[in-house]
């Protein structure tokens, strides 16, 4: 729940996602606040957050490489991806993926 003390005319509220691999869409209470794809992975939530309960959704998109490696695993019967050049094998190293964080709400002074 958002603390009512966070809200003032002197501050902006930002959702800082920390580290993200590789892009993320942020939604607050059903309102999309856009997609972040580079550092700093921050979204202005000043006008979206309300005092009390808020529903925050973060959808993270992984790299195609990891999907290719997953599809190459033994026993996979329903492959999602396809490529004519098999650069990635079942034993290829997965790349870091997901919402790595830390996730924080920042209160920053308005410029």
PDB file of C-alpha atoms in Angstrom:
ATOM      1  CA  UNK A   1       0.000   0.000   0.000  1.00  0.00           C
ATOM      2  CA  UNK A   2       1.263   3.454  -0.862  1.00  0.00           C
ATOM      3  CA  UNK A   3       2.008   5.610   2.176  1.00  0.00           C
ATOM      4  CA  UNK A   4       0.003   8.856   2.167  1.00  0.00           C
ATOM      5  CA  UNK A   5       3.169  10.676   3.288  1.00  0.00           C
ATOM      6  CA  UNK A   6       4.750   9.966  -0.099  1.00  0.00           C
ATOM      7  CA  UNK A   7       2.393  12.330  -1.843  1.00  0.00           C
ATOM      8  CA  UNK A   8       3.313  15.998  -1.955  1.00  0.00           C
ATOM      9  CA  UNK A   9       3.536  18.718  -4.546  1.00  0.00           C
ATOM     10  CA  UNK A  10       7.283  18.853  -3.957  1.00  0.00           C
ATOM     11  CA  UNK A  11       8.123  15.305  -5.049  1.00  0.00           C
ATOM     12  CA  UNK A  12       7.815  12.946  -7.977  1.00  0.00           C
ATOM     13  CA  UNK A  13       7.383   9.216  -7.382  1.00  0.00           C
ATOM     14  CA  UNK A  14       9.368   6.830  -9.561  1.00  0.00           C
ATOM     15  CA  UNK A  15       9.285   3.055  -9.739  1.00  0.00           C
ATOM     16  CA  UNK A  16      12.908   1.973 -10.115  1.00  0.00           C
ATOM     17  CA  UNK A  17      13.117  -1.617 -11.384  1.00  0.00           C
ATOM     18  CA  UNK A  18      16.851  -1.974 -10.744  1.00  0.00           C
ATOM     19  CA  UNK A  19      18.259  -4.367 -13.344  1.00  0.00           C
ATOM     20  CA  UNK A  20      15.981  -5.784 -16.055  1.00  0.00           C
ATOM     21  CA  UNK A  21      16.823  -8.314 -18.745  1.00  0.00           C
ATOM     22  CA  UNK A  22      15.754  -7.092 -21.194  1.00  0.00           C
ATOM     23  CA  UNK A  23      12.704  -4.880 -21.297  1.00  0.00           C
ATOM     24  CA  UNK A  24       9.636  -4.375 -19.131  1.00  0.00           C
ATOM     25  CA  UNK A  25       6.156  -2.881 -19.331  1.00  0.00           C
ATOM     26  CA  UNK A  26       4.823  -1.318 -16.129  1.00  0.00           C
ATOM     27  CA  UNK A  27       1.096  -1.107 -15.387  1.00  0.00           C
ATOM     28  CA  UNK A  28      -0.376   0.561 -12.285  1.00  0.00           C
ATOM     29  CA  UNK A  29      -4.024  -0.109 -11.458  1.00  0.00           C
ATOM     30  CA  UNK A  30      -4.754  -1.056 -15.073  1.00  0.00           C
ATOM     31  CA  UNK A  31      -2.978   1.958 -16.642  1.00  0.00           C
ATOM     32  CA  UNK A  32       0.064   1.197 -18.800  1.00  0.00           C
ATOM     33  CA  UNK A  33       2.942   3.541 -18.000  1.00  0.00           C
ATOM     34  CA  UNK A  34       5.022   2.412 -20.943  1.00  0.00           C
ATOM     35  CA  UNK A  35       7.950   0.178 -21.705  1.00  0.00           C
ATOM     36  CA  UNK A  36      11.488   0.613 -20.372  1.00  0.00           C
ATOM     37  CA  UNK A  37      14.329  -0.895 -22.384  1.00  0.00           C
ATOM     38  CA  UNK A  38      17.522   0.743 -21.086  1.00  0.00           C
ATOM     39  CA  UNK A  39      19.089   1.954 -17.861  1.00  0.00           C
ATOM     40  CA  UNK A  40      17.937   3.464 -15.673  1.00  0.00           C
ATOM     41  CA  UNK A  41      14.878   1.209 -15.710  1.00  0.00           C
ATOM     42  CA  UNK A  42      12.588   3.813 -14.102  1.00  0.00           C
ATOM     43  CA  UNK A  43       8.957   4.787 -14.642  1.00  0.00           C
ATOM     44  CA  UNK A  44       7.274   7.961 -13.375  1.00  0.00           C
ATOM     45  CA  UNK A  45       4.352   6.771 -11.212  1.00  0.00           C
ATOM     46  CA  UNK A  46       3.529  10.168  -9.679  1.00  0.00           C
ATOM     47  CA  UNK A  47       0.103  10.440 -11.301  1.00  0.00           C
ATOM     48  CA  UNK A  48      -0.657   6.714 -11.275  1.00  0.00           C
ATOM     49  CA  UNK A  49      -0.119   5.783  -7.606  1.00  0.00           C
ATOM     50  CA  UNK A  50      -2.831   6.647  -5.126  1.00  0.00           C
ATOM     51  CA  UNK A  51      -2.719   6.546  -1.325  1.00  0.00           C
ATOM     52  CA  UNK A  52      -3.738   3.059  -0.193  1.00  0.00           C
ATOM     53  CA  UNK A  53      -3.700  -0.126  -2.265  1.00  0.00           C
ATOM     54  CA  UNK A  54      -2.366  -0.120  -5.838  1.00  0.00           C
ATOM     55  CA  UNK A  55      -1.983  -3.011  -8.256  1.00  0.00           C
ATOM     56  CA  UNK A  56       1.432  -2.892  -9.931  1.00  0.00           C
ATOM     57  CA  UNK A  57       2.175  -5.273 -12.800  1.00  0.00           C
ATOM     58  CA  UNK A  58       5.576  -5.660 -14.420  1.00  0.00           C
ATOM     59  CA  UNK A  59       5.772  -7.734 -17.605  1.00  0.00           C
ATOM     60  CA  UNK A  60       9.337  -8.653 -18.572  1.00  0.00           C
ATOM     61  CA  UNK A  61      10.323  -9.833 -22.049  1.00  0.00           C
ATOM     62  CA  UNK A  62      13.184 -12.300 -22.355  1.00  0.00           C
ATOM     63  CA  UNK A  63      15.618 -12.666 -25.240  1.00  0.00           C
ATOM     64  CA  UNK A  64      14.887 -14.936 -28.191  1.00  0.00           C
ATOM     65  CA  UNK A  65      18.211 -16.718 -27.496  1.00  0.00           C
ATOM     66  CA  UNK A  66      16.903 -18.228 -24.249  1.00  0.00           C
ATOM     67  CA  UNK A  67      13.730 -19.436 -26.000  1.00  0.00           C
ATOM     68  CA  UNK A  68      15.878 -21.135 -28.687  1.00  0.00           C
ATOM     69  CA  UNK A  69      17.931 -22.883 -25.985  1.00  0.00           C
ATOM     70  CA  UNK A  70      14.744 -23.948 -24.209  1.00  0.00           C
ATOM     71  CA  UNK A  71      13.298 -25.364 -27.412  1.00  0.00           C
ATOM     72  CA  UNK A  72      16.511 -27.387 -27.943  1.00  0.00           C
ATOM     73  CA  UNK A  73      16.099 -29.238 -24.629  1.00  0.00           C
ATOM     74  CA  UNK A  74      15.632 -33.029 -24.784  1.00  0.00           C
ATOM     75  CA  UNK A  75      11.996 -34.118 -24.724  1.00  0.00           C
ATOM     76  CA  UNK A  76      10.540 -30.833 -25.988  1.00  0.00           C
ATOM     77  CA  UNK A  77       7.646 -31.783 -28.264  1.00  0.00           C
ATOM     78  CA  UNK A  78       6.025 -28.376 -28.816  1.00  0.00           C
ATOM     79  CA  UNK A  79       8.762 -25.987 -29.974  1.00  0.00           C
ATOM     80  CA  UNK A  80       7.827 -22.310 -30.020  1.00  0.00           C
ATOM     81  CA  UNK A  81      10.731 -20.977 -32.099  1.00  0.00           C
ATOM     82  CA  UNK A  82      12.447 -21.981 -35.297  1.00  0.00           C
ATOM     83  CA  UNK A  83      15.673 -20.997 -36.976  1.00  0.00           C
ATOM     84  CA  UNK A  84      17.449 -22.365 -40.039  1.00  0.00           C
ATOM     85  CA  UNK A  85      20.861 -21.972 -38.385  1.00  0.00           C
ATOM     86  CA  UNK A  86      21.122 -23.790 -35.041  1.00  0.00           C
ATOM     87  CA  UNK A  87      23.542 -21.425 -33.285  1.00  0.00           C
ATOM     88  CA  UNK A  88      22.246 -22.484 -29.860  1.00  0.00           C
ATOM     89  CA  UNK A  89      22.205 -26.045 -28.547  1.00  0.00           C
ATOM     90  CA  UNK A  90      20.567 -27.641 -25.503  1.00  0.00           C
ATOM     91  CA  UNK A  91      23.801 -27.166 -23.526  1.00  0.00           C
ATOM     92  CA  UNK A  92      24.281 -23.490 -24.511  1.00  0.00           C
ATOM     93  CA  UNK A  93      24.524 -21.112 -21.570  1.00  0.00           C
ATOM     94  CA  UNK A  94      21.319 -19.178 -20.849  1.00  0.00           C
ATOM     95  CA  UNK A  95      21.666 -15.396 -20.710  1.00  0.00           C
ATOM     96  CA  UNK A  96      20.569 -13.505 -17.571  1.00  0.00           C
ATOM     97  CA  UNK A  97      16.847 -12.912 -17.733  1.00  0.00           C
ATOM     98  CA  UNK A  98      13.947 -11.364 -15.840  1.00  0.00           C
ATOM     99  CA  UNK A  99      13.318  -8.732 -13.220  1.00  0.00           C
ATOM    100  CA  UNK A 100      16.600  -8.850 -11.335  1.00  0.00           C
ATOM    101  CA  UNK A 101      15.937  -5.742  -9.220  1.00  0.00           C
ATOM    102  CA  UNK A 102      16.013  -4.477  -6.619  1.00  0.00           C
ATOM    103  CA  UNK A 103      12.627  -2.819  -7.178  1.00  0.00           C
ATOM    104  CA  UNK A 104      12.089   0.400  -5.224  1.00  0.00           C
ATOM    105  CA  UNK A 105       9.764   3.389  -5.118  1.00  0.00           C
ATOM    106  CA  UNK A 106      11.798   6.604  -5.131  1.00  0.00           C
ATOM    107  CA  UNK A 107      10.611  10.006  -4.013  1.00  0.00           C
ATOM    108  CA  UNK A 108      12.588  12.622  -5.940  1.00  0.00           C
ATOM    109  CA  UNK A 109      12.392  16.384  -5.662  1.00  0.00           C
ATOM    110  CA  UNK A 110      10.759  18.071  -8.624  1.00  0.00           C
ATOM    111  CA  UNK A 111      13.204  19.931 -10.815  1.00  0.00           C
TER     112      UNK A 111
END
